[in-house]
CSV table of C-alpha atoms in Angstrom, one decimal:
chain,number,residue,atom,x,y,z
A,1,MET,CA,-58.5,89.0,9.8
A,2,VAL,CA,-62.2,89.3,9.2
A,3,ILE,CA,-61.8,89.5,5.3
A,4,LEU,CA,-59.7,86.0,5.4
A,5,ILE,CA,-62.5,84.2,7.3
A,6,ASP,CA,-64.7,85.5,4.0
A,7,TYR,CA,-62.2,83.5,2.0
A,8,SER,CA,-62.3,80.2,3.9
A,9,PHE,CA,-64.5,78.2,1.5
A,10,LEU,CA,-61.9,79.1,-1.3
A,11,LEU,CA,-58.8,78.1,0.9
A,12,ILE,CA,-60.6,74.6,1.9
A,13,ARG,CA,-61.4,74.0,-1.8
A,14,GLY,CA,-57.8,74.8,-2.7
A,15,LEU,CA,-56.6,72.3,-0.2
A,16,GLY,CA,-58.6,69.9,-1.4
A,17,ILE,CA,-57.5,70.3,-4.9
A,18,THR,CA,-53.5,70.3,-3.4
A,19,LEU,CA,-54.5,66.9,-1.6
A,20,TRP,CA,-56.2,65.7,-5.1
A,21,ILE,CA,-53.5,66.2,-7.5
A,22,SER,CA,-50.4,65.3,-5.1
A,23,TRP,CA,-52.7,62.1,-4.5
A,24,VAL,CA,-53.1,61.4,-8.1
A,25,ALA,CA,-49.5,62.1,-8.8
A,26,LEU,CA,-48.4,59.9,-5.9
A,27,LEU,CA,-50.5,57.2,-7.2
A,28,LEU,CA,-49.0,57.4,-10.4
A,29,ALA,CA,-45.5,58.0,-9.0
A,30,ALA,CA,-45.9,54.7,-6.9
A,31,LEU,CA,-47.1,52.6,-9.5
A,32,ILE,CA,-44.6,54.0,-12.1
A,33,GLY,CA,-41.8,53.7,-9.5
A,34,ALA,CA,-42.7,50.6,-8.2
A,35,LEU,CA,-41.5,49.4,-12.1
A,36,ILE,CA,-38.5,51.1,-12.1
A,37,GLY,CA,-37.1,50.2,-8.7
A,38,LEU,CA,-37.8,46.5,-9.8
A,39,GLY,CA,-36.1,47.2,-13.0
A,40,ARG,CA,-33.3,48.6,-11.0
A,41,THR,CA,-32.8,45.3,-9.2
A,42,SER,CA,-33.2,43.2,-12.3
A,43,LYS,CA,-30.5,40.7,-13.2
A,44,ARG,CA,-30.3,41.9,-16.8
A,45,TRP,CA,-27.6,44.9,-17.5
A,46,SER,CA,-30.0,46.5,-20.4
A,47,ILE,CA,-32.7,46.7,-18.0
A,48,ARG,CA,-30.8,48.1,-14.8
A,49,PHE,CA,-29.2,50.6,-17.1
A,50,LEU,CA,-32.1,51.8,-18.4
A,51,THR,CA,-34.4,52.4,-15.6
A,52,GLY,CA,-31.1,54.0,-13.9
A,53,VAL,CA,-31.0,56.5,-16.6
A,54,TYR,CA,-34.8,57.2,-15.7
A,55,ALA,CA,-34.3,57.4,-12.4
A,56,GLU,CA,-31.2,59.8,-12.6
A,57,PHE,CA,-32.6,62.0,-15.0
A,58,PHE,CA,-35.9,63.1,-13.7
A,59,ARG,CA,-34.5,63.1,-10.1
A,60,SER,CA,-32.0,66.0,-11.2
A,61,ILE,CA,-34.4,68.1,-13.2
A,62,PRO,CA,-35.7,70.8,-11.2
A,63,VAL,CA,-39.5,69.9,-11.1
A,64,LEU,CA,-40.2,73.4,-12.3
A,65,VAL,CA,-38.1,72.8,-15.3
A,66,THR,CA,-40.4,69.2,-16.1
A,67,LEU,CA,-43.6,71.3,-15.7
A,68,PHE,CA,-42.7,73.6,-18.2
A,69,PHE,CA,-41.6,71.1,-20.6
A,70,VAL,CA,-44.5,68.7,-20.1
A,71,TYR,CA,-46.8,71.9,-20.4
A,72,TYR,CA,-45.5,74.2,-23.0
A,73,GLY,CA,-42.8,71.4,-24.7
A,74,LEU,CA,-45.5,68.4,-25.3
A,75,THR,CA,-47.9,70.8,-26.6
A,76,LEU,CA,-45.4,72.3,-29.1
A,77,LEU,CA,-44.0,68.8,-30.0
A,78,THR,CA,-47.6,66.7,-30.3
A,79,GLY,CA,-50.0,69.6,-31.0
A,80,ILE,CA,-52.0,68.1,-28.0
A,81,ASN,CA,-53.3,70.8,-25.9
A,82,LEU,CA,-52.5,69.3,-22.0
A,83,SER,CA,-54.9,70.9,-19.0
A,84,THR,CA,-52.8,72.6,-16.3
A,85,PHE,CA,-54.2,69.5,-14.0
A,86,VAL,CA,-52.9,67.0,-16.8
A,87,ALA,CA,-49.8,69.1,-17.0
A,88,ALA,CA,-49.2,69.4,-13.3
A,89,THR,CA,-49.7,65.5,-12.6
A,90,ILE,CA,-47.3,64.3,-15.1
A,91,ALA,CA,-44.4,66.7,-14.2
A,92,LEU,CA,-45.1,65.6,-10.2
A,93,ALA,CA,-45.4,61.8,-11.5
A,94,LEU,CA,-42.4,61.6,-13.3
A,95,GLU,CA,-40.3,63.4,-10.1
A,96,GLY,CA,-42.0,61.0,-7.8
A,97,SER,CA,-42.0,58.1,-9.6
A,98,ALA,CA,-38.0,58.6,-10.1
A,99,MET,CA,-37.8,59.3,-6.3
A,100,MET,CA,-39.9,56.4,-5.4
A,101,SER,CA,-38.1,54.1,-7.5
A,102,GLU,CA,-35.2,54.6,-5.3
A,103,VAL,CA,-37.4,53.9,-2.2
A,104,VAL,CA,-38.6,50.3,-3.9
A,105,ARG,CA,-35.1,49.7,-4.5
A,106,GLY,CA,-33.5,50.5,-1.5
A,107,GLY,CA,-36.6,48.0,0.1
A,108,LEU,CA,-35.7,45.3,-2.1
A,109,GLN,CA,-32.1,45.2,-1.5
A,110,SER,CA,-32.7,45.7,2.3
A,111,ILE,CA,-34.1,42.2,2.2
A,112,ALA,CA,-31.2,39.5,3.4
A,113,LYS,CA,-30.3,37.4,0.1
A,114,GLY,CA,-31.1,34.0,2.7
A,115,GLN,CA,-34.9,35.0,2.6
A,116,ARG,CA,-35.1,34.6,-1.1
A,117,GLU,CA,-33.0,31.1,-0.7
A,118,ALA,CA,-34.6,29.9,2.3
A,119,ALA,CA,-38.1,30.6,0.4
A,120,LEU,CA,-36.6,28.8,-3.0
A,121,SER,CA,-35.4,25.7,-1.0
A,122,THR,CA,-39.0,24.6,0.0
A,123,GLY,CA,-39.9,25.0,-3.5
A,124,MET,CA,-41.8,28.1,-4.1
A,125,LYS,CA,-41.7,29.8,-7.6
A,126,ALA,CA,-39.8,32.8,-8.1
A,127,TRP,CA,-42.7,35.1,-8.0
A,128,GLN,CA,-44.3,33.5,-5.3
A,129,VAL,CA,-41.2,34.0,-3.4
A,130,GLU,CA,-41.4,37.6,-4.6
A,131,LEU,CA,-45.1,38.0,-3.3
A,132,PHE,CA,-45.1,36.4,-0.1
A,133,ILE,CA,-41.8,36.8,1.5
A,134,VAL,CA,-39.9,39.5,-0.1
A,135,TRP,CA,-42.6,42.5,-0.6
A,136,PRO,CA,-44.5,42.1,2.4
A,137,GLN,CA,-41.0,42.5,4.1
A,138,ALA,CA,-39.7,45.2,2.0
A,139,ILE,CA,-43.0,47.5,2.0
A,140,ARG,CA,-42.1,47.7,5.9
A,141,VAL,CA,-39.0,49.4,4.8
A,142,MET,CA,-40.2,51.5,2.1
A,143,ILE,CA,-43.0,53.1,4.3
A,144,PRO,CA,-41.1,56.0,6.0
A,145,PRO,CA,-39.1,56.8,2.9
A,146,ALA,CA,-42.4,56.8,0.8
A,147,VAL,CA,-43.9,59.2,3.2
A,148,GLY,CA,-41.4,61.4,2.6
A,149,VAL,CA,-41.9,61.4,-1.0
A,150,TYR,CA,-45.3,62.2,-0.8
A,151,VAL,CA,-44.4,65.4,1.4
A,152,SER,CA,-42.3,66.4,-1.5
A,153,THR,CA,-44.8,65.7,-3.7
A,154,LEU,CA,-47.5,67.6,-2.3
A,155,LYS,CA,-44.9,70.5,-1.5
A,156,ALA,CA,-44.1,70.4,-5.3
A,157,SER,CA,-47.4,70.7,-6.5
A,158,SER,CA,-47.6,74.1,-5.6
A,159,LEU,CA,-45.3,74.6,-8.4
A,160,ALA,CA,-48.6,74.1,-10.9
A,161,SER,CA,-49.5,77.6,-9.5
A,162,VAL,CA,-46.9,78.8,-12.0
A,163,ILE,CA,-49.1,77.7,-15.1
A,164,GLY,CA,-51.8,78.7,-13.7
A,165,TYR,CA,-53.3,75.5,-11.7
A,166,VAL,CA,-55.8,77.1,-8.8
A,167,GLU,CA,-54.4,74.9,-5.9
A,168,LEU,CA,-53.7,75.9,-2.4
A,169,THR,CA,-50.5,77.9,-3.0
A,170,LYS,CA,-52.6,80.0,-6.2
A,171,THR,CA,-55.5,80.2,-4.2
A,172,GLY,CA,-53.5,81.8,-1.3
A,173,LEU,CA,-51.8,84.1,-3.9
A,174,LEU,CA,-55.2,85.0,-5.7
A,175,ILE,CA,-56.8,86.1,-2.4
A,176,ARG,CA,-53.8,88.1,-1.7
A,177,GLU,CA,-54.0,89.8,-4.6
A,178,SER,CA,-57.7,90.6,-3.9
A,179,VAL,CA,-56.9,91.9,-0.8
A,180,ARG,CA,-54.0,94.1,-1.5
A,181,GLY,CA,-53.5,97.0,0.8
A,182,HIS,CA,-55.5,95.1,4.0
A,183,SER,CA,-53.7,93.9,6.8
A,184,GLY,CA,-54.7,90.2,5.9
A,185,SER,CA,-52.0,90.5,2.8
A,186,LEU,CA,-49.1,89.3,4.7
A,187,LEU,CA,-51.2,87.3,6.9
A,188,ILE,CA,-52.4,85.1,4.2
A,189,LEU,CA,-49.2,83.7,3.2
A,190,VAL,CA,-48.8,82.8,7.0
A,191,VAL,CA,-52.2,80.8,6.7
A,192,ILE,CA,-51.3,79.2,4.0
A,193,ALA,CA,-47.6,77.9,5.2
A,194,THR,CA,-49.5,76.8,8.4
A,195,ILE,CA,-52.2,74.8,6.4
A,196,TYR,CA,-48.9,73.0,4.7
A,197,VAL,CA,-47.6,72.3,7.9
A,198,ILE,CA,-50.5,70.9,9.5
A,199,ILE,CA,-50.9,68.9,6.6
A,200,ASN,CA,-47.7,67.5,6.1
A,201,PHE,CA,-47.4,67.0,9.7
A,202,ALA,CA,-50.6,64.9,9.5
A,203,ILE,CA,-49.2,62.8,6.7
A,204,SER,CA,-45.8,62.1,9.1
A,205,ARG,CA,-48.2,61.2,11.8
A,206,LEU,CA,-49.9,58.7,9.8
A,207,GLY,CA,-46.8,57.3,8.0
A,208,ALA,CA,-45.6,56.7,11.8
A,209,MET,CA,-48.9,55.2,12.7
A,210,LEU,CA,-48.7,52.8,9.7
A,211,GLU,CA,-44.8,51.7,10.2
A,212,GLU,CA,-45.8,51.2,14.3
A,213,ARG,CA,-48.7,48.8,13.0
A,214,ASN,CA,-46.4,46.6,10.4
A,215,ASN,CA,-43.5,46.5,12.8
A,216,PHE,CA,-42.7,42.9,13.3
A,217,VAL,CA,-39.2,43.1,15.2
A,218,ASN,CA,-40.2,44.1,18.8
B,1,MET,CA,-27.6,3.2,8.6
B,2,SER,CA,-26.7,-0.5,8.1
B,3,THR,CA,-24.9,0.0,4.4
B,4,GLU,CA,-20.9,-0.3,5.1
B,5,PRO,CA,-20.0,2.1,1.7
B,6,GLY,CA,-16.6,0.6,1.4
B,7,LEU,CA,-18.3,-3.3,1.0
B,8,SER,CA,-21.6,-2.8,-0.7
B,9,VAL,CA,-21.2,-3.9,-4.1
B,10,ILE,CA,-24.8,-4.6,-5.2
B,11,GLN,CA,-27.3,-1.5,-4.1
B,12,THR,CA,-30.2,0.4,-5.0
B,13,ASP,CA,-30.0,3.1,-7.3
B,14,PRO,CA,-28.3,6.2,-5.0
B,15,ILE,CA,-30.8,9.1,-3.9
B,16,LEU,CA,-28.1,11.3,-4.7
B,17,ARG,CA,-25.4,11.1,-7.5
B,18,VAL,CA,-22.4,13.4,-7.4
B,19,ASP,CA,-20.0,12.8,-10.8
B,20,SER,CA,-17.0,14.8,-11.1
B,21,VAL,CA,-18.7,18.0,-10.2
B,22,THR,CA,-16.7,21.3,-10.5
B,23,LYS,CA,-17.9,24.4,-9.0
B,24,SER,CA,-15.9,28.0,-9.7
B,25,PHE,CA,-16.7,31.5,-9.4
B,26,GLY,CA,-15.4,33.4,-12.5
B,27,LYS,CA,-11.7,32.0,-12.3
B,28,LYS,CA,-11.8,30.9,-8.9
B,29,ILE,CA,-12.4,27.3,-8.2
B,30,ILE,CA,-14.4,26.4,-5.1
B,31,PHE,CA,-14.4,23.0,-5.6
B,32,ASN,CA,-13.0,20.5,-8.1
B,33,ASN,CA,-14.1,17.0,-9.8
B,34,ILE,CA,-16.1,15.9,-6.6
B,35,SER,CA,-17.6,12.3,-6.9
B,36,PHE,CA,-19.9,10.6,-4.5
B,37,ASN,CA,-23.3,8.5,-3.9
B,38,VAL,CA,-26.0,9.1,-1.1
B,39,GLN,CA,-28.1,6.0,-0.2
B,40,ALA,CA,-31.5,6.6,0.6
B,41,GLY,CA,-31.6,6.6,4.3
B,42,GLN,CA,-27.9,7.2,4.8
B,43,VAL,CA,-26.5,9.7,7.1
B,44,VAL,CA,-23.6,11.5,5.5
B,45,VAL,CA,-21.5,14.1,7.5
B,46,ILE,CA,-19.4,16.3,5.4
B,47,VAL,CA,-16.3,17.7,7.5
B,48,GLY,CA,-13.0,20.2,6.7
B,49,PRO,CA,-11.5,23.3,7.5
B,50,SER,CA,-13.9,26.4,6.2
B,51,GLY,CA,-13.6,27.9,3.0
B,52,THR,CA,-13.3,24.5,1.4
B,53,GLY,CA,-16.5,24.9,-0.4
B,54,LYS,CA,-18.6,22.3,1.7
B,55,SER,CA,-21.6,24.7,1.7
B,56,THR,CA,-21.5,26.0,-1.8
B,57,PHE,CA,-21.4,22.0,-2.7
B,58,LEU,CA,-24.8,21.8,-0.7
B,59,ARG,CA,-26.0,25.0,-2.6
B,60,CYS,CA,-25.2,23.2,-5.8
B,61,VAL,CA,-27.3,20.2,-5.1
B,62,ASN,CA,-30.5,22.3,-5.1
B,63,GLY,CA,-29.6,24.6,-7.7
B,64,LEU,CA,-29.0,27.9,-5.5
B,65,GLU,CA,-25.8,27.7,-7.4
B,66,ASP,CA,-25.0,26.2,-10.6
B,67,ILE,CA,-22.0,24.2,-11.5
B,68,GLN,CA,-19.4,24.3,-14.2
B,69,SER,CA,-18.9,20.5,-15.3
B,70,GLY,CA,-19.8,17.3,-14.2
B,71,ARG,CA,-23.1,16.0,-13.0
B,72,ILE,CA,-25.7,15.6,-10.1
B,73,VAL,CA,-28.4,13.5,-10.2
B,74,PHE,CA,-30.9,13.6,-7.5
B,75,GLU,CA,-33.6,10.9,-7.6
B,76,GLY,CA,-33.2,10.0,-11.2
B,77,ASP,CA,-33.1,14.0,-12.1
B,78,ILE,CA,-30.3,16.0,-13.4
B,79,VAL,CA,-30.0,19.0,-11.2
B,80,ASN,CA,-29.6,22.1,-13.4
B,81,ALA,CA,-30.0,25.3,-11.4
B,82,HIS,CA,-31.0,27.2,-14.3
B,83,SER,CA,-33.8,24.9,-15.9
B,84,LYS,CA,-37.5,25.1,-14.7
B,85,ASN,CA,-37.8,21.5,-13.5
B,86,ILE,CA,-35.5,22.8,-10.6
B,87,VAL,CA,-38.6,24.2,-8.5
B,88,SER,CA,-40.1,20.7,-8.5
B,89,LEU,CA,-36.9,19.2,-7.6
B,90,ARG,CA,-36.5,21.6,-4.6
B,91,LYS,CA,-40.0,20.4,-3.0
B,92,ARG,CA,-38.1,17.2,-2.2
B,93,ILE,CA,-34.8,18.7,-0.8
B,94,GLY,CA,-35.0,20.4,2.4
B,95,MET,CA,-32.5,22.7,3.5
B,96,ILE,CA,-31.4,24.2,7.0
B,97,PHE,CA,-29.1,27.2,6.8
B,98,GLN,CA,-26.8,28.3,9.3
B,99,ASN,CA,-28.4,31.4,9.8
B,100,PHE,CA,-32.1,30.0,10.2
B,101,ASN,CA,-33.6,32.4,7.5
B,102,LEU,CA,-36.9,32.1,9.2
B,103,TYR,CA,-39.4,34.7,7.7
B,104,PRO,CA,-39.5,37.5,10.0
B,105,HIS,CA,-43.0,39.2,9.2
B,106,LEU,CA,-44.5,35.5,9.6
B,107,THR,CA,-45.2,33.7,12.9
B,108,ALA,CA,-43.6,30.3,13.6
B,109,LEU,CA,-46.8,28.6,12.5
B,110,GLU,CA,-46.7,30.4,9.4
B,111,ASN,CA,-43.1,29.7,8.6
B,112,VAL,CA,-43.8,26.3,8.7
B,113,THR,CA,-47.5,26.3,6.7
B,114,LEU,CA,-46.5,28.3,4.0
B,115,ALA,CA,-44.7,26.3,1.2
B,116,PRO,CA,-47.3,23.0,1.9
B,117,MET,CA,-50.2,25.6,1.2
B,118,LYS,CA,-48.5,27.6,-1.5
B,119,VAL,CA,-46.4,24.7,-3.5
B,120,LEU,CA,-48.3,21.5,-1.9
B,121,GLY,CA,-51.6,23.4,-2.6
B,122,GLU,CA,-52.5,22.1,1.0
B,123,SER,CA,-55.8,23.7,2.7
B,124,ARG,CA,-54.9,25.8,5.7
B,125,LYS,CA,-56.9,23.5,8.2
B,126,LEU,CA,-54.8,20.4,7.0
B,127,ALA,CA,-51.3,22.4,6.9
B,128,ASP,CA,-51.5,23.7,10.2
B,129,GLU,CA,-52.4,20.4,11.5
B,130,ARG,CA,-49.4,18.8,10.1
B,131,ALA,CA,-47.5,21.7,11.1
B,132,MET,CA,-48.3,21.1,14.7
B,133,ASP,CA,-47.1,17.5,14.1
B,134,MET,CA,-43.6,18.8,13.4
B,135,PHE,CA,-43.6,21.4,16.5
B,136,ARG,CA,-44.1,18.2,18.5
B,137,LYS,CA,-41.3,16.5,16.6
B,138,VAL,CA,-38.9,19.8,17.3
B,139,ARG,CA,-40.6,20.1,20.9
B,140,LEU,CA,-41.9,23.6,20.4
B,141,GLU,CA,-45.6,23.2,20.6
B,142,HIS,CA,-45.7,25.9,23.1
B,143,ARG,CA,-43.8,28.5,20.9
B,144,ALA,CA,-46.2,28.1,17.6
B,145,SER,CA,-47.5,31.2,17.5
B,146,ALA,CA,-44.6,33.1,18.3
B,147,TYR,CA,-42.6,35.3,15.9
B,148,PRO,CA,-39.3,34.6,15.2
B,149,SER,CA,-37.7,37.5,16.8
B,150,GLN,CA,-39.5,36.1,20.0
B,151,LEU,CA,-37.4,32.9,19.4
B,152,SER,CA,-33.8,32.2,20.9
B,153,GLY,CA,-31.7,31.1,18.3
B,154,GLY,CA,-32.0,27.2,18.9
B,155,GLU,CA,-35.8,27.7,19.1
B,156,GLN,CA,-35.5,29.4,15.6
B,157,GLN,CA,-33.3,26.5,14.0
B,158,ARG,CA,-35.9,24.2,15.1
B,159,VAL,CA,-38.6,26.4,13.6
B,160,ALA,CA,-36.4,26.2,10.3
B,161,ILE,CA,-36.2,22.0,11.0
B,162,ALA,CA,-40.1,22.0,11.2
B,163,ARG,CA,-39.9,23.9,7.7
B,164,ALA,CA,-38.4,21.8,6.1
B,165,LEU,CA,-40.1,18.8,7.5
B,166,ALA,CA,-43.4,20.2,6.8
B,167,MET,CA,-42.3,19.4,3.1
B,168,ASN,CA,-41.7,15.6,3.8
B,169,PRO,CA,-38.3,16.0,1.6
B,170,SER,CA,-36.7,12.8,0.5
B,171,LEU,CA,-33.4,14.3,1.5
B,172,MET,CA,-32.4,16.6,4.2
B,173,MET,CA,-29.3,19.0,4.0
B,174,PHE,CA,-28.0,20.9,7.1
B,175,ASP,CA,-25.4,23.6,6.3
B,176,GLU,CA,-23.6,24.0,9.5
B,177,PRO,CA,-26.7,24.0,11.4
B,178,THR,CA,-25.5,24.7,15.2
B,179,SER,CA,-22.5,27.0,14.2
B,180,ALA,CA,-24.4,30.3,14.7
B,181,LEU,CA,-25.9,29.0,18.2
B,182,ASP,CA,-25.3,29.7,21.8
B,183,PRO,CA,-23.6,26.4,23.2
B,184,GLU,CA,-26.1,25.7,25.6
B,185,THR,CA,-28.5,25.3,22.4
B,186,VAL,CA,-26.7,23.2,20.2
B,187,GLY,CA,-27.6,20.0,22.1
B,188,ASP,CA,-31.1,20.6,21.6
B,189,VAL,CA,-30.7,21.0,18.0
B,190,LEU,CA,-28.4,18.1,17.5
B,191,ALA,CA,-30.6,16.0,19.7
B,192,ILE,CA,-33.6,16.6,17.0
B,193,MET,CA,-31.2,15.9,14.1
B,194,GLU,CA,-30.4,12.6,15.6
B,195,GLU,CA,-34.1,11.6,16.0
B,196,LEU,CA,-34.3,12.4,12.1
B,197,ALA,CA,-31.7,10.2,11.6
B,198,ARG,CA,-33.2,7.2,13.5
B,199,ASP,CA,-36.4,8.2,11.7
B,200,GLY,CA,-34.5,6.9,8.6
B,201,ARG,CA,-34.2,10.2,6.7
B,202,THR,CA,-31.6,10.7,4.3
B,203,MET,CA,-29.5,13.6,5.4
B,204,LEU,CA,-26.4,15.3,4.3
B,205,VAL,CA,-24.7,17.4,7.0
B,206,VAL,CA,-22.1,20.0,6.8
B,207,THR,CA,-20.7,20.5,10.4
B,208,HIS,CA,-17.9,20.8,12.9
B,209,GLU,CA,-19.8,18.7,15.7
B,210,MET,CA,-17.5,15.6,15.5
B,211,GLY,CA,-19.0,14.4,18.1
B,212,PHE,CA,-22.4,13.9,16.4
B,213,ALA,CA,-20.4,13.5,13.0
B,214,ASP,CA,-19.0,9.9,14.8
B,215,HIS,CA,-22.1,9.1,16.8
B,216,VAL,CA,-24.7,9.9,14.3
B,217,GLY,CA,-23.3,9.8,10.6
B,218,ASP,CA,-23.4,6.4,8.6
B,219,ARG,CA,-20.4,8.1,6.8
B,220,MET,CA,-18.1,10.9,6.7
B,221,ILE,CA,-16.6,13.0,3.9
B,222,PHE,CA,-13.3,15.1,4.8
B,223,MET,CA,-13.3,17.8,2.3
B,224,ASP,CA,-10.2,20.4,1.7
B,225,GLY,CA,-8.8,22.6,-0.8
B,226,GLY,CA,-11.5,21.7,-2.8
B,227,THR,CA,-11.4,18.2,-3.2
B,228,ILE,CA,-12.6,15.2,-1.3
B,229,ILE,CA,-9.4,13.8,0.8
B,230,GLU,CA,-11.4,10.9,2.1
B,231,ASP,CA,-14.7,9.4,2.3
B,232,GLY,CA,-15.4,6.6,4.7
B,233,PRO,CA,-17.2,5.7,8.4
B,234,PRO,CA,-16.7,8.3,10.7
B,235,SER,CA,-14.8,6.1,13.5
B,236,GLU,CA,-12.5,5.5,10.7
B,237,LEU,CA,-11.9,8.7,9.6
B,238,LEU,CA,-11.5,10.0,13.1
B,239,LYS,CA,-9.2,7.3,14.7
B,240,ASN,CA,-7.5,5.8,11.5
B,241,PRO,CA,-7.2,8.5,9.1
B,242,LYS,CA,-5.2,7.4,5.8
B,243,GLU,CA,-4.4,10.5,4.7
B,244,LYS,CA,-2.1,13.1,6.2
B,245,ARG,CA,-4.4,15.8,6.2
B,246,THR,CA,-7.1,14.3,7.5
B,247,GLN,CA,-4.9,13.4,10.2
B,248,GLN,CA,-4.1,17.3,10.6
B,249,PHE,CA,-8.0,18.1,10.7
B,250,VAL,CA,-9.0,15.2,13.2
B,251,ASN,CA,-6.0,16.5,15.5
B,252,SER,CA,-6.8,20.0,15.2
B,253,VAL,CA,-10.2,19.5,15.8
B,254,LEU,CA,-10.4,16.9,18.7
B,255,ARG,CA,-8.0,18.8,20.9
B,256,PRO,CA,-8.1,17.4,24.2
B,257,ASN,CA,-9.7,19.5,26.7
């Protein structure tokens, strides 16, 4: 236990890196996912098809496989050497955006047709209807599942340890190596797991608060 | 309200012209070869059994639905659901829906001021002032800051009327405005519609309220099976319908109670 306290600085740093990479990946996932989700509600058949393929594809592949493909495959194909951070971020963003596109699609489709029609009837342009009527309502529907996507992205970021990116999990594994034989070697896994639980619980609570604050149906 | 459509020979251009309009969804024909005109200031009531295309017809007038043949001309502009100018046309046509369709994330006041601000470019101050006038008109000035979920059905429909009025449209269309309401609030909404008619508003009303149609309507159009069966003064259609189908319909809705 005493030994683990010596490593606490490293653990905090690992946690920071985990939050950072999952946050960057989530931002990318949200942006790409919004576009893909929008495409999936498009009137054009071809756009719906292409974005649908993207979403189904990256949702179906294990993140670890995507990660290997990005880290080793892209390097082989293009000759560009990706850092572990960039590779992990891309892989997480690909999967996250596929999940986010589902969230966005669901949110947009949850808005009753009559809302658009009422707004159009007052002479608003299509983009104004989306901006002032559809999205403000849809975002409220999207918050809870989007929080779920963030939690799963944060957990999936632990897979980056496999290609040697030192985030929270990898930090824990490295500490475990160095304290091998001491009583701390099992405890460290418990500590890592506890940190994940606390962080993800906090994120869920934050999401619930956000949802509460945006609630207009009493 | 003074014009007797049957007798009028020389009139100003109608505000709405409907020439042999046909609407179908795929192979299913909703209505076929519909023609009639609406003069400015007229209140035209469309009645008929459910599923005869009355609501769909209103939706064609402001381009929420396209038409397959014929022509709809509003204030001299051809209505084309797929053209860009449909947006400028809709500013001049107010629409009231059966299910109100208020924006649930905005207050009653914001529901009313949104289009004047975003479409007409009014300042918030002006839009707020004018909205309060509209709320007085529908007798809801004390509810302006409420959200739709805090309002009764009748109140929501009156906010929807205020929202349409705020654009000062030259035609107001009502799509079964009282069908989703509790019986005790129907009267409030009809009273406000009657006031609008008295103010000289041009109105096209799809309704099952025969009392309102008789009392307020200048003209009644009876639709069945996707065509216009009869078109004339409401009292005529209700008391001396020419067509057998009109007779049957009138008998079925005016059952003595």
